[in-house]
Amino acid sequence: MIIDTARPSNVVRVLGVGWPDALRIHGSVVFLTLPGTCIMTGYAVGIGFLIQKYEYLAIQLTVMTMVSLVLSLLLVFRTNSAYDRYWEGRKIWQEIKVMSRSIIRSFWCCVMEKSTDDSAQKLQALKNVAAFVISIKHYLRGEDGIEHADYDGLLSPEFRVAFATQGAGFGYGAIPRTSVGSQQAREGWERPDELSLPHMLLYELQKFVEGIQDNHQIHLQYYASLLASINTLSSLLGSCERILSTPIPMAYRIHLSHALYMYLLVLPWALASMGLAKTVILQFVVSFMMIGIDSISREIQNPFGYDANDLPLDAYCDAVLAELSYALKHRSPKALQRAESTYSNSSDDKTSK
């Protein structure tokens, strides 16, 4: 099912009751925003009592106008930068999904099978495409190993042995195992001293394509197209790595946080002349809005995790698995007659999982 995001609804039905977005908690940044908002509001209460006793300490509200304008521009730039990363990640994953489907379909339709070994290799190549997409998901989330349940039935025993031998002593995740205080651990930089599982699967795919070309199992134009598709997958993987390993500059983040909280610390001194009640209410509203915008940008700047606002990577992988399942359930136009049972058995095993 495709969700129509061009005309989103602002009402969500829960237990048969329609709830507007304004009353929703799940997926919001309320819990991230409330601590700072409550602290700033409590601070405003103290300043309000102080200004009531020493009115000459109050500052003019017009002074805060220019400051609020500059801070708003900083917050807008911060949010736009974070959303650009989110939107680019969405476009990349759509291309990964489309390209993987095309490769599965090309393998299924265009690769001739001259022997039972050819049938087995073709079947494993189809599975390797789906395994590659799933491995990108785990790679971007920093999840090591090949023992995840969604690899079952996809990776060959020979590949598992080879991975265990080459990967002894380290994992393949994009987030390195370094000290917690290091910048690399905080920002999610990739390690250059090891080959990741997605890259290893790309080697397997290209090795298969070169093998079928050497054995004259595919026409030359389809061979060139498959090579271009594999190179495109490699490029898309690199784009995901670029998003993950290029954080928002630390100096900008720190300066924005300093400017935001300095503004909220000075604001009650300008609002206090309006009275204690108005000061508390306005401080709470302004703090909730400003801190909330900053929290949103932090929430969406890495779109590959498990948060409610992250991209649904599991759904994208399921779409590729559905393509694979269809290919396994149907006999290829260029399959061996005796290979039909192999395909049907593999399909039954996969669908049962």
CSV table of C-alpha atoms in Angstrom, one decimal, residues 118-296:
chain,number,residue,atom,x,y,z
A,118,ASP,CA,23.8,-22.3,-13.1
A,119,SER,CA,20.3,-22.5,-11.5
A,120,ALA,CA,21.7,-22.6,-8.0
A,121,GLN,CA,24.0,-19.6,-8.7
A,122,LYS,CA,21.2,-17.6,-10.2
A,123,LEU,CA,19.0,-18.4,-7.3
A,124,GLN,CA,21.6,-17.3,-4.8
A,125,ALA,CA,22.3,-14.1,-6.8
A,126,LEU,CA,18.6,-13.2,-6.5
A,127,LYS,CA,18.8,-13.6,-2.8
A,128,ASN,CA,22.0,-11.6,-2.6
A,129,VAL,CA,20.3,-8.6,-4.0
A,130,ALA,CA,17.7,-8.6,-1.2
A,131,ALA,CA,20.4,-9.4,1.4
A,132,PHE,CA,22.4,-6.3,0.1
A,133,VAL,CA,19.4,-4.0,0.7
A,134,ILE,CA,18.9,-5.4,4.2
A,135,SER,CA,22.6,-5.1,5.0
A,136,ILE,CA,22.5,-1.4,4.1
A,137,LYS,CA,19.8,-1.0,6.8
A,138,HIS,CA,21.8,-2.7,9.5
A,139,TYR,CA,25.0,-1.0,8.3
A,140,LEU,CA,23.6,2.5,8.7
A,141,ARG,CA,22.2,1.6,12.1
A,142,GLY,CA,25.6,0.3,13.3
A,143,GLU,CA,24.4,-3.2,13.8
A,144,ASP,CA,27.2,-5.8,13.5
A,145,GLY,CA,27.0,-9.4,12.5
A,146,ILE,CA,25.0,-11.5,10.1
A,147,GLU,CA,22.8,-13.3,12.7
A,148,HIS,CA,19.8,-11.0,12.3
A,149,ALA,CA,16.6,-12.8,11.5
A,150,ASP,CA,16.0,-11.0,8.2
A,151,TYR,CA,19.2,-12.6,6.8
A,152,ASP,CA,17.7,-16.1,7.2
A,153,GLY,CA,17.4,-17.9,3.9
A,154,LEU,CA,19.3,-15.2,2.0
A,155,LEU,CA,23.0,-15.6,2.7
A,156,SER,CA,24.7,-18.8,1.5
A,157,PRO,CA,26.6,-21.0,4.0
A,158,GLU,CA,29.8,-20.4,2.0
A,159,PHE,CA,29.4,-16.7,2.4
A,160,ARG,CA,28.6,-16.9,6.1
A,161,VAL,CA,31.8,-18.9,6.6
A,162,ALA,CA,33.8,-16.4,4.5
A,163,PHE,CA,32.4,-13.5,6.5
A,164,ALA,CA,33.1,-15.1,9.8
A,165,THR,CA,36.7,-15.8,8.8
A,166,GLN,CA,37.3,-12.3,7.4
A,167,GLY,CA,35.3,-10.5,10.1
A,168,ALA,CA,36.9,-12.1,13.1
A,169,GLY,CA,37.6,-9.5,15.8
A,170,PHE,CA,35.5,-6.7,14.5
A,171,GLY,CA,32.0,-5.8,13.2
A,172,TYR,CA,31.0,-4.1,10.1
A,173,GLY,CA,28.7,-1.4,11.4
A,174,ALA,CA,29.0,2.2,10.2
A,175,ILE,CA,29.3,3.4,13.8
A,176,PRO,CA,32.8,2.6,15.1
A,177,ARG,CA,33.6,0.9,18.4
A,178,THR,CA,35.7,3.8,19.8
A,179,SER,CA,35.7,5.4,23.2
A,180,VAL,CA,32.4,7.1,24.2
A,181,GLY,CA,34.0,10.5,24.5
A,182,SER,CA,35.6,10.5,21.0
A,183,GLN,CA,34.2,12.7,18.3
A,184,GLN,CA,34.0,9.7,15.9
A,185,ALA,CA,31.7,7.7,18.3
A,186,ARG,CA,29.4,10.7,18.7
A,187,GLU,CA,29.1,11.6,15.1
A,188,GLY,CA,29.0,8.2,13.5
A,189,TRP,CA,32.0,8.3,11.2
A,190,GLU,CA,32.7,5.1,9.3
A,191,ARG,CA,35.9,3.1,9.8
A,192,PRO,CA,38.2,3.0,6.8
A,193,ASP,CA,40.1,-0.1,7.9
A,194,GLU,CA,37.5,-2.8,7.1
A,195,LEU,CA,35.1,-3.8,4.4
A,196,SER,CA,31.5,-3.6,5.3
A,197,LEU,CA,28.9,-6.4,4.6
A,198,PRO,CA,27.1,-4.4,1.9
A,199,HIS,CA,30.4,-3.9,0.0
A,200,MET,CA,31.1,-7.6,0.3
A,201,LEU,CA,27.8,-8.4,-1.2
A,202,LEU,CA,28.5,-6.0,-4.1
A,203,TYR,CA,31.6,-8.0,-4.8
A,204,GLU,CA,29.4,-11.2,-4.9
A,205,LEU,CA,26.9,-9.6,-7.2
A,206,GLN,CA,29.6,-8.3,-9.6
A,207,LYS,CA,31.4,-11.7,-9.5
A,208,PHE,CA,28.1,-13.4,-10.5
A,209,VAL,CA,27.6,-10.9,-13.4
A,210,GLU,CA,31.1,-11.4,-14.7
A,211,GLY,CA,30.7,-15.2,-14.4
A,212,ILE,CA,27.5,-15.3,-16.5
A,213,GLN,CA,29.1,-13.1,-19.1
A,214,ASP,CA,32.1,-15.4,-19.3
A,215,ASN,CA,29.8,-18.4,-19.7
A,216,HIS,CA,27.7,-16.7,-22.3
A,217,GLN,CA,24.6,-16.8,-20.2
A,218,ILE,CA,23.5,-13.3,-20.9
A,219,HIS,CA,23.4,-10.9,-23.9
A,220,LEU,CA,26.0,-8.2,-24.0
A,221,GLN,CA,23.6,-5.3,-23.6
A,222,TYR,CA,22.0,-6.8,-20.5
A,223,TYR,CA,25.5,-7.4,-19.1
A,224,ALA,CA,26.4,-3.8,-19.5
A,225,SER,CA,23.1,-2.7,-18.0
A,226,LEU,CA,23.6,-5.0,-14.9
A,227,LEU,CA,27.2,-3.6,-14.4
A,228,ALA,CA,25.8,-0.1,-14.5
A,229,SER,CA,23.1,-1.0,-12.0
A,230,ILE,CA,25.5,-2.5,-9.5
A,231,ASN,CA,27.7,0.6,-9.8
A,232,THR,CA,24.6,2.7,-9.1
A,233,LEU,CA,23.9,0.6,-5.9
A,234,SER,CA,27.5,1.2,-4.8
A,235,SER,CA,27.1,5.0,-5.4
A,236,LEU,CA,23.8,5.0,-3.5
A,237,LEU,CA,25.5,3.2,-0.6
A,238,GLY,CA,28.2,5.9,-0.6
A,239,SER,CA,25.5,8.6,-0.5
A,240,CYS,CA,24.0,7.0,2.6
A,241,GLU,CA,27.5,6.9,4.2
A,242,ARG,CA,28.0,10.6,3.3
A,243,ILE,CA,24.8,11.5,5.2
A,244,LEU,CA,25.7,9.5,8.2
A,245,SER,CA,29.3,10.5,8.4
A,246,THR,CA,28.8,14.2,7.8
A,247,PRO,CA,27.3,15.8,10.9
A,248,ILE,CA,26.1,19.3,11.3
A,249,PRO,CA,29.3,21.3,12.1
A,250,MET,CA,29.9,21.3,15.9
A,251,ALA,CA,30.7,25.0,16.1
A,252,TYR,CA,27.3,25.8,14.5
A,253,ARG,CA,25.4,23.5,16.9
A,254,ILE,CA,27.2,24.8,20.0
A,255,HIS,CA,26.7,28.5,19.0
A,256,LEU,CA,23.0,27.9,18.2
A,257,SER,CA,22.5,26.3,21.7
A,258,HIS,CA,24.4,29.2,23.3
A,259,ALA,CA,22.3,31.8,21.5
A,260,LEU,CA,19.0,30.0,22.2
A,261,TYR,CA,19.5,29.7,25.9
A,262,MET,CA,21.0,33.2,26.3
A,263,TYR,CA,17.9,34.6,24.6
A,264,LEU,CA,15.6,32.6,26.9
A,265,LEU,CA,17.6,33.7,29.9
A,266,VAL,CA,17.3,37.4,29.0
A,267,LEU,CA,13.7,37.3,27.8
A,268,PRO,CA,12.0,37.3,31.3
A,269,TRP,CA,13.8,40.6,32.1
A,270,ALA,CA,11.9,42.2,29.3
A,271,LEU,CA,8.6,40.5,29.9
A,272,ALA,CA,8.5,41.1,33.7
A,273,SER,CA,7.2,44.6,33.3
A,274,MET,CA,4.0,43.1,31.9
A,275,GLY,CA,3.2,41.3,35.2
A,276,LEU,CA,4.1,37.9,36.7
A,277,ALA,CA,1.3,35.9,35.1
A,278,LYS,CA,2.0,37.2,31.6
A,279,THR,CA,5.7,36.7,32.1
A,280,VAL,CA,5.3,33.0,33.1
A,281,ILE,CA,2.8,32.2,30.3
A,282,LEU,CA,4.8,34.0,27.5
A,283,GLN,CA,8.1,32.4,28.7
A,284,PHE,CA,6.6,29.0,28.7
A,285,VAL,CA,5.2,29.4,25.2
A,286,VAL,CA,8.3,31.0,23.7
A,287,SER,CA,10.6,28.4,25.3
A,288,PHE,CA,8.4,25.5,24.1
A,289,MET,CA,8.4,26.8,20.6
A,290,MET,CA,12.2,27.6,20.4
A,291,ILE,CA,13.5,24.5,22.1
A,292,GLY,CA,11.0,22.4,20.2
A,293,ILE,CA,12.3,23.6,16.8
A,294,ASP,CA,15.8,22.8,17.9
A,295,SER,CA,14.7,19.4,19.1
A,296,ILE,CA,13.0,18.6,15.8
